[in-house]
Every structure is written in structure tokens, then in C-alpha cells.
Coordinates of C-alpha atoms in Angstrom, one line a residue:
X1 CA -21.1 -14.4 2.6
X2 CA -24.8 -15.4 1.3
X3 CA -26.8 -17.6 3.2
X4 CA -29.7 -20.0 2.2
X5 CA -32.5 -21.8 3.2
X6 CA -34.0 -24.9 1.6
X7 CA -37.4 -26.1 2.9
X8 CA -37.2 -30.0 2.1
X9 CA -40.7 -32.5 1.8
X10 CA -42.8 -29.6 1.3
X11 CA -46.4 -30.9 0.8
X12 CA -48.0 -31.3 -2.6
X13 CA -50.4 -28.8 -4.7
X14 CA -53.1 -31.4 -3.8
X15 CA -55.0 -30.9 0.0
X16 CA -52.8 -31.7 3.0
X17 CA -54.0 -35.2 4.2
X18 CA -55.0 -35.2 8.0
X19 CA -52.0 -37.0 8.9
X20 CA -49.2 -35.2 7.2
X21 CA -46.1 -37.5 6.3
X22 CA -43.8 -34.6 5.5
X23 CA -42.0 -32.5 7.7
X24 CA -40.0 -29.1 7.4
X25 CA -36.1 -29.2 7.6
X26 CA -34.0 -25.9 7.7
X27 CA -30.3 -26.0 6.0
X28 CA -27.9 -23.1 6.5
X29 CA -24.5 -22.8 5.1
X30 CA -21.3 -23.3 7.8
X31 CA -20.4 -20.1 9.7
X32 CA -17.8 -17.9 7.9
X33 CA -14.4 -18.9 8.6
X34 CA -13.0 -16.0 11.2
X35 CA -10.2 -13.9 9.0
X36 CA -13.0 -13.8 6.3
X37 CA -15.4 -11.7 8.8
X38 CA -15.8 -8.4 8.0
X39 CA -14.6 -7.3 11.6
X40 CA -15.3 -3.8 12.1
X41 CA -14.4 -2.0 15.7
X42 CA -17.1 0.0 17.0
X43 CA -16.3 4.0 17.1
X44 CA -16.0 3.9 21.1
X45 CA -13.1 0.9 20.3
X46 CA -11.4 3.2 17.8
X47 CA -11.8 6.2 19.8
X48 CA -10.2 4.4 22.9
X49 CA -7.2 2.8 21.0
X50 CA -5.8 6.2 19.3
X51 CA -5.9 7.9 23.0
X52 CA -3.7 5.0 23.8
X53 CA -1.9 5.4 21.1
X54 CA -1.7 9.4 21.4
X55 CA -0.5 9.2 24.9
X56 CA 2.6 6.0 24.1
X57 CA 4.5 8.3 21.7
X58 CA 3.8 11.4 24.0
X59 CA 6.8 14.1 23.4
X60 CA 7.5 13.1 20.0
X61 CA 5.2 15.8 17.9
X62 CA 4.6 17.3 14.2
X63 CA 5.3 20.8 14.9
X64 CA 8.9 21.6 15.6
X65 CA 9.4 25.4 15.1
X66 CA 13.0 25.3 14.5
X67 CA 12.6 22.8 11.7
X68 CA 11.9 24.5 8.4
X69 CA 10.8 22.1 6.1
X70 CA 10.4 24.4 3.4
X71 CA 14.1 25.5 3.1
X72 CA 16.6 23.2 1.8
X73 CA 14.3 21.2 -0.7
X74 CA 16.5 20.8 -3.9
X75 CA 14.9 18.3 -5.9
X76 CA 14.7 17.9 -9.4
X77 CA 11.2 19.3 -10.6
X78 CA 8.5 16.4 -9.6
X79 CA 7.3 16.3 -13.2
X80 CA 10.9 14.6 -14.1
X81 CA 10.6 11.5 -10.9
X82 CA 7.5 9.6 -11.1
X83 CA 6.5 7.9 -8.3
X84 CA 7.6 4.4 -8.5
X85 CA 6.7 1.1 -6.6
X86 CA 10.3 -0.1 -5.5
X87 CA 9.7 -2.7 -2.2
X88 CA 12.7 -4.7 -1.4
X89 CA 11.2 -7.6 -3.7
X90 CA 8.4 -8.6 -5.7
X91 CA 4.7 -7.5 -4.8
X92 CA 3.2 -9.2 -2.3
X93 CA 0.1 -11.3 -2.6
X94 CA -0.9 -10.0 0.5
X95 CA 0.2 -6.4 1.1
X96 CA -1.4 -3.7 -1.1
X97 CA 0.6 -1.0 -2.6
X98 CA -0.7 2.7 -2.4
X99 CA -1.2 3.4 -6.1
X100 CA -3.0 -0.4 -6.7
X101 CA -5.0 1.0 -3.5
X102 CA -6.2 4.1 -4.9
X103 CA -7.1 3.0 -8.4
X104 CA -9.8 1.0 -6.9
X105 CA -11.5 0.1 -3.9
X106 CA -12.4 -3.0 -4.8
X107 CA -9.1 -4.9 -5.7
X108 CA -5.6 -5.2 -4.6
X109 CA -2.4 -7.5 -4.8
X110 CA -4.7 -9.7 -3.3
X111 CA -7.4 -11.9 -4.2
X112 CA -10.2 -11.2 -1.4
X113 CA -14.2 -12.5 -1.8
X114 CA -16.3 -12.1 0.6
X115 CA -17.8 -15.5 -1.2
X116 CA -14.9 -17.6 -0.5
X117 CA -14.4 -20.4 1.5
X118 CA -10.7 -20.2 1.3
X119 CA -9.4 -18.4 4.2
X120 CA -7.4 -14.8 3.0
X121 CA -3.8 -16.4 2.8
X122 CA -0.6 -14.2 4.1
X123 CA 2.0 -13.9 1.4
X124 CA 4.7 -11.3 2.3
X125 CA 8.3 -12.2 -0.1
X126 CA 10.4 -9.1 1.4
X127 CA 13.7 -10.4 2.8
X128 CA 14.4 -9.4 6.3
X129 CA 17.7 -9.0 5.4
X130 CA 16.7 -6.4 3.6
X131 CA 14.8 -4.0 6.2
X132 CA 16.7 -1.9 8.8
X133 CA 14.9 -1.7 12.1
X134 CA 13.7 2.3 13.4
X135 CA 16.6 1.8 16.1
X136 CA 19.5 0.8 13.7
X137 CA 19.2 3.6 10.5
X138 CA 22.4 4.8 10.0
X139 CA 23.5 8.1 9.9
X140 CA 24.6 8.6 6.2
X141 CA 22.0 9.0 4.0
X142 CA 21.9 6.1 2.2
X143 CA 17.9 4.4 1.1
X144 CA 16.9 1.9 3.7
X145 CA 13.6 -0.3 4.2
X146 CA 11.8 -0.2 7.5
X147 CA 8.4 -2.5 8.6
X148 CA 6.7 -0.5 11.2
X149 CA 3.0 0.1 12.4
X150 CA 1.7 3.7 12.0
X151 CA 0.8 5.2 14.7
X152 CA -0.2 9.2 13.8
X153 CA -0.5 10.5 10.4
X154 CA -1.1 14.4 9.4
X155 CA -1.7 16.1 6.3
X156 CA -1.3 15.9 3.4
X157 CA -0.6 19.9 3.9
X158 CA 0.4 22.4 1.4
X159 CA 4.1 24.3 1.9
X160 CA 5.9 26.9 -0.1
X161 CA 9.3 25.6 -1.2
X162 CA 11.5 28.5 -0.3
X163 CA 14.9 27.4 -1.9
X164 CA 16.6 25.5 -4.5
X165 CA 15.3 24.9 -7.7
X166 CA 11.6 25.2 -6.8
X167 CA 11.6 27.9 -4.9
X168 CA 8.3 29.6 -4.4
X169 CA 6.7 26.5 -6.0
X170 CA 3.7 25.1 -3.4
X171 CA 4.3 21.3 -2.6
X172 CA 2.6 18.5 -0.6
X173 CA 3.6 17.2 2.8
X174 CA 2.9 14.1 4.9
X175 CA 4.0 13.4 8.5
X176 CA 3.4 10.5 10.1
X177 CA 4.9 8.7 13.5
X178 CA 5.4 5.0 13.2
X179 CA 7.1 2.8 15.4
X180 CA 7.9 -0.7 16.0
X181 CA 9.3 -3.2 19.3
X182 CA 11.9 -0.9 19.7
X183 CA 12.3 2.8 18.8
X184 CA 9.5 5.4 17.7
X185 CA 10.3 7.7 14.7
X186 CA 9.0 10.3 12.3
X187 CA 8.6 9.9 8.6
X188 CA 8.2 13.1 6.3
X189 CA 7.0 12.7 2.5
X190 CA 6.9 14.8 -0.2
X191 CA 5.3 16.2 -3.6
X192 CA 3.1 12.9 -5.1
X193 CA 4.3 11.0 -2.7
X194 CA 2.7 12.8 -0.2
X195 CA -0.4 12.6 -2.1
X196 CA -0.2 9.1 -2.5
X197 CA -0.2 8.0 0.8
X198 CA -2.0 10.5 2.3
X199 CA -5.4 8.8 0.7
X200 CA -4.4 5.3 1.6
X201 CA -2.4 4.8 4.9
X202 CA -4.1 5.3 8.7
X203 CA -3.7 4.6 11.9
X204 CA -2.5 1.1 13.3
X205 CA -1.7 0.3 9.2
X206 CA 1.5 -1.9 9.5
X207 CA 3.4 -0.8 6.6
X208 CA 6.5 -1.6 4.4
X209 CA 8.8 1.5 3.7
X210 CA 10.8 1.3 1.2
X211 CA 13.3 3.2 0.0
X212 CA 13.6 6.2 2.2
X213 CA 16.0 7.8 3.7
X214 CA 17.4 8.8 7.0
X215 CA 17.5 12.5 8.6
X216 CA 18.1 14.8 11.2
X217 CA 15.5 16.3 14.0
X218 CA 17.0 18.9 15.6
X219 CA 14.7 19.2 18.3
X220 CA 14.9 15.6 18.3
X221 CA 18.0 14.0 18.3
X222 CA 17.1 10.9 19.8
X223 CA 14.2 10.3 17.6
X224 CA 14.3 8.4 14.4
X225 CA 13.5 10.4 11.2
X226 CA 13.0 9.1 8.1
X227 CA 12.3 11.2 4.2
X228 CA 10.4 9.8 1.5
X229 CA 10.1 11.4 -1.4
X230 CA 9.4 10.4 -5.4
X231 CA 13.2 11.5 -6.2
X232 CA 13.9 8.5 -3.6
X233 CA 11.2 6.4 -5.5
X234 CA 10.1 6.1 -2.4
X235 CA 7.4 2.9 -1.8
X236 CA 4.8 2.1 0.9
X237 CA 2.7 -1.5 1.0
X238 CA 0.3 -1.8 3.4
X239 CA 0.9 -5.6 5.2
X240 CA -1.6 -5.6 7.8
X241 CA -4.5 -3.0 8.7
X242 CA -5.1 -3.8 12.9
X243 CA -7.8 -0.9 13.0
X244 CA -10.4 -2.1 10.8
X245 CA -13.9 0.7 10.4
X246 CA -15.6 -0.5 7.1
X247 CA -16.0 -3.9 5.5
X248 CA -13.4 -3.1 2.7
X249 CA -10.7 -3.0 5.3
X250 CA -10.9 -6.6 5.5
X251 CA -9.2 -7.3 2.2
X252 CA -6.0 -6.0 4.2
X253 CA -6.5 -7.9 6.9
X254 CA -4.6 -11.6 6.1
X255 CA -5.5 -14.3 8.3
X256 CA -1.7 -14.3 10.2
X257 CA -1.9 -17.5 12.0
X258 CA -1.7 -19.0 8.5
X259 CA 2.0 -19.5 6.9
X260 CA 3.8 -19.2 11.1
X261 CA 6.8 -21.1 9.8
X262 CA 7.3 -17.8 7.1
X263 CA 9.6 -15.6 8.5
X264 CA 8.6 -12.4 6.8
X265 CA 5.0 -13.5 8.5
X266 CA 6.4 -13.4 11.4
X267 CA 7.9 -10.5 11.7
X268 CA 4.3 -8.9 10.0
X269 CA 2.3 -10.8 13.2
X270 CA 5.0 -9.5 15.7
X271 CA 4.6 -5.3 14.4
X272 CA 0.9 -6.7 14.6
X273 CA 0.8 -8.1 18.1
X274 CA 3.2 -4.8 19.6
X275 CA 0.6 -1.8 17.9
X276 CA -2.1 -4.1 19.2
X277 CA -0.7 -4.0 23.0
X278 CA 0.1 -0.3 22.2
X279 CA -3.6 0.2 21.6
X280 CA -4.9 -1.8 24.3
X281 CA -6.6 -4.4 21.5
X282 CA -4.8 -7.6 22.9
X283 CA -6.7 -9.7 24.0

């Protein structure tokens, strides 16, 4: 936010008189309002929170090497299923969508200025109704809706397709963990959504899936898994970004104590407050 200083009864062109009458008065503008501080942690902060983070989902891992991922993908060709933007509702005025995100660094569903006075307003419209908690997906494989905080993400990565219609065609593939209050889960995406995300989404980003679906982890049967894909039209908004390292990561950073009687702001500030306990960041 610029500052200024005004110098007030400077004296005349003319020579000073030996008494002067004037005197010098300094006038700065009113501290920034908090949520409009570009709050940036320190690497040693960063460093600290994602070994926190590292050791909380512990045995759950990228790797499995009975899991081929490569082998039953039987999709219609990616140039036919363009990635589309599908949340549960209408865009947000506060989340950011990945394709918005990578356009431009600069803008976003959001209005943000780091000139404002007007403190960065929450605005999330998704019905809770409409999400389906990491600890509730059901076993069919119907699309479902998730809010959870990131808390690994790897790749993108390039794979050989080894079945199905694009077999020996090379692909993209994201994995990430997320979790939320009550379970911990994988997430797997594909061809340009893969891509997508892979440029836009980071650790301790609290995140609105939607439409992915449910599957299996073998090695993992316990664990949560979740496939997104552009056949799926598969979506991800970024709500909430708790691990801020430049000054553009405050234009996803609403102020959260705003808007409290909103549900879907509450359930935002509670996938908030758990990744920050996670990561040691409460305070």
C-alpha cells in the first residue's frame, strides 16, 4: 500500500525570520488492514511446517508397486474432453479456479489491490450439501465433491498408457495427498488435468474438488482415493492458500473472520484452522 508524507507550514522563499512561527508536522496514512498484508512465511517456517506435515500422513505414500497406473486407462482420446470448470455452483468471488489462475498472475475470481482499503471479502457459494467428506466417498463410482487442504503434491510426471484406446500414447499424471478433520486420502489426475493443476495447486492450498471420482488402493484399502480426470470434467478452486511464499499469494488468502455466520466460510476456516494445527502454524 503507498505511503505519504506531507510537510505542512513550510517556511517561505523569503529568509527564515529569527523566530520562526512555522513548524514541521509529519502525516502517514493508517496501517494496512491485517488480511491485506502481504504475509509471507520465512523459508525456515515453510521448511518446518512440510516436515510436520511429511511426518502426519506418514505410511500413506506415492509409490505403490503393485498399482499400475498405466494399465487400465480407457478414455476417450483427451483431444475429444476439454477440461471444464464444473464446481458444485457458481464461481466463487473468493476461490480461484486453476485455468483463471494460470492465464495470469495478476487476476482471479477475485478482486484483490494491494491499494485498497476494503478488507479482501470471503465469498464461497458451494452448498455443503453438495460435498462428500474424505471419510464418507462411497464405493460406486459415481462423481462426488470433496473440500480438503493439500497436504503433498508430485508430478506432473509423464506415463506410457499401456492399454485401451491410447495405448502406447505418453500421458501426464498428478498425485497429491489431501486430507481434512477426519480421514487422509490420495487423489490421482490425469492428461490436461494433470497439467492444469500441477502449475497452480501447493502445499497447505485448501481446495474444492469437484467432480471426481472414487477408487481403489490396493495396497491401501483403508485410504481414501480419489480420480480426476478431463473425461470427469474434473474441477479444482483454490479457497484458501495457509502457506503463503510471495506477495501474489495474498490474493488467495480472504480475510476468514469476515462473513462467520456463512456456512460455506465456515467450513473453509475449519479445513483452514485443522492443516494449520497439522503444520504447527496455530497460534
Amino acid at each position: 500500500m503507498p505511503r505519504y508524507r506531507v510537510f505542512l507550514g513550510a517556511p517561505p522563499a523569503r529568509p527564515v525570520p529569527t523566530t520562526p512561527t512555522h513548524h514541521w508536522q509529519t502525516i502517514t496514512n493508517a496501517d494496512e488492514h491485517p488480511s491485506e498484508q502481504s504475509l509471507i512465511l520465512p523459508p525456515a517456517t515453510l521448511e518446518e511446517a512440510g516436515r510436520r506435515v511429511s511426518e502426519y500422513y506418514g505410511g500413506i505414500i506415492f509409490d505403490d508397486s503393485d498399482e499400475d497406473d498405466t494399465t487400465a486407462i480407457s478414455w476417450p482420446p483427451s483431444a475429444s474432453q476439454p477440461v471444464a470448470h464444473t464446481s458444485p455452483s457458481a464461481p466463487t468471488s473468493s476461490s480461484a479456479s486453476v485455468p483463471s489462475l494460470l492465464e495470469t498472475q495478476e487476476t482471479s475470481f477475485h478482486t484483490y489491490s494491494d491499494a485498497s482499503s476494503i478488507a479482501h471479502f470471503p465469498a464461497f457459494h458451494f452448498s455443503l450439501h453438495a460435498l462428500t467428506p474424505l471419510s464418507s466417498l462411497p464405493s460406486h463410482s459415481r462423481k462426488v465433491n470433496t473440500l480438503v487442504a493439500v497436504l503433498e503434491v508430485d508430478g506432473p510426471d509423464v506415463v506410457r498408457i499401456k492399454q485401451g484406446r491410447d495405448a502406447g500414447r505418453e500421458v501426464s499424471v498428478l498425485r497429491m495427498i489431501v486430507g481434512d478433520e477426519r480421514a487422509v486420502g490420495k487423489v490421482t489426475a490425469w492428461r490436461e488435468v494433470a497439467e492444469a493443476w500441477g502449475g497452480a495447486v501447493t502445499r497447505g492450498d485448501v481446495v474444492l474438488l469437484s467432480n471426481v471420482s472414487p477408487a481403489s488402493t490396493p495396497n491401501h484399502t483403508d485410504t481414501p482415493a480419489l480420480t480426476a480426470s478431463p473425461f470427469l470434467g474434473s474441477a479444482l478452486d483454490i479457497c484458501y492458500r495457509s502457506l503463503p511464499a510471495s506477495r501474489a499469494d495474498a490474493r488467495l488468502r480472504p480475510d476468514l473472520r469476515l462473513a462467520r455466520s456463512d456456512a460455506a466460510v465456515r467450513a473453509v476456516a475449519a479445513v483452514v484452522a485443522w492443516f494449520q494445527r497439522v503444520a504447527g502454524l496455530s497460534a
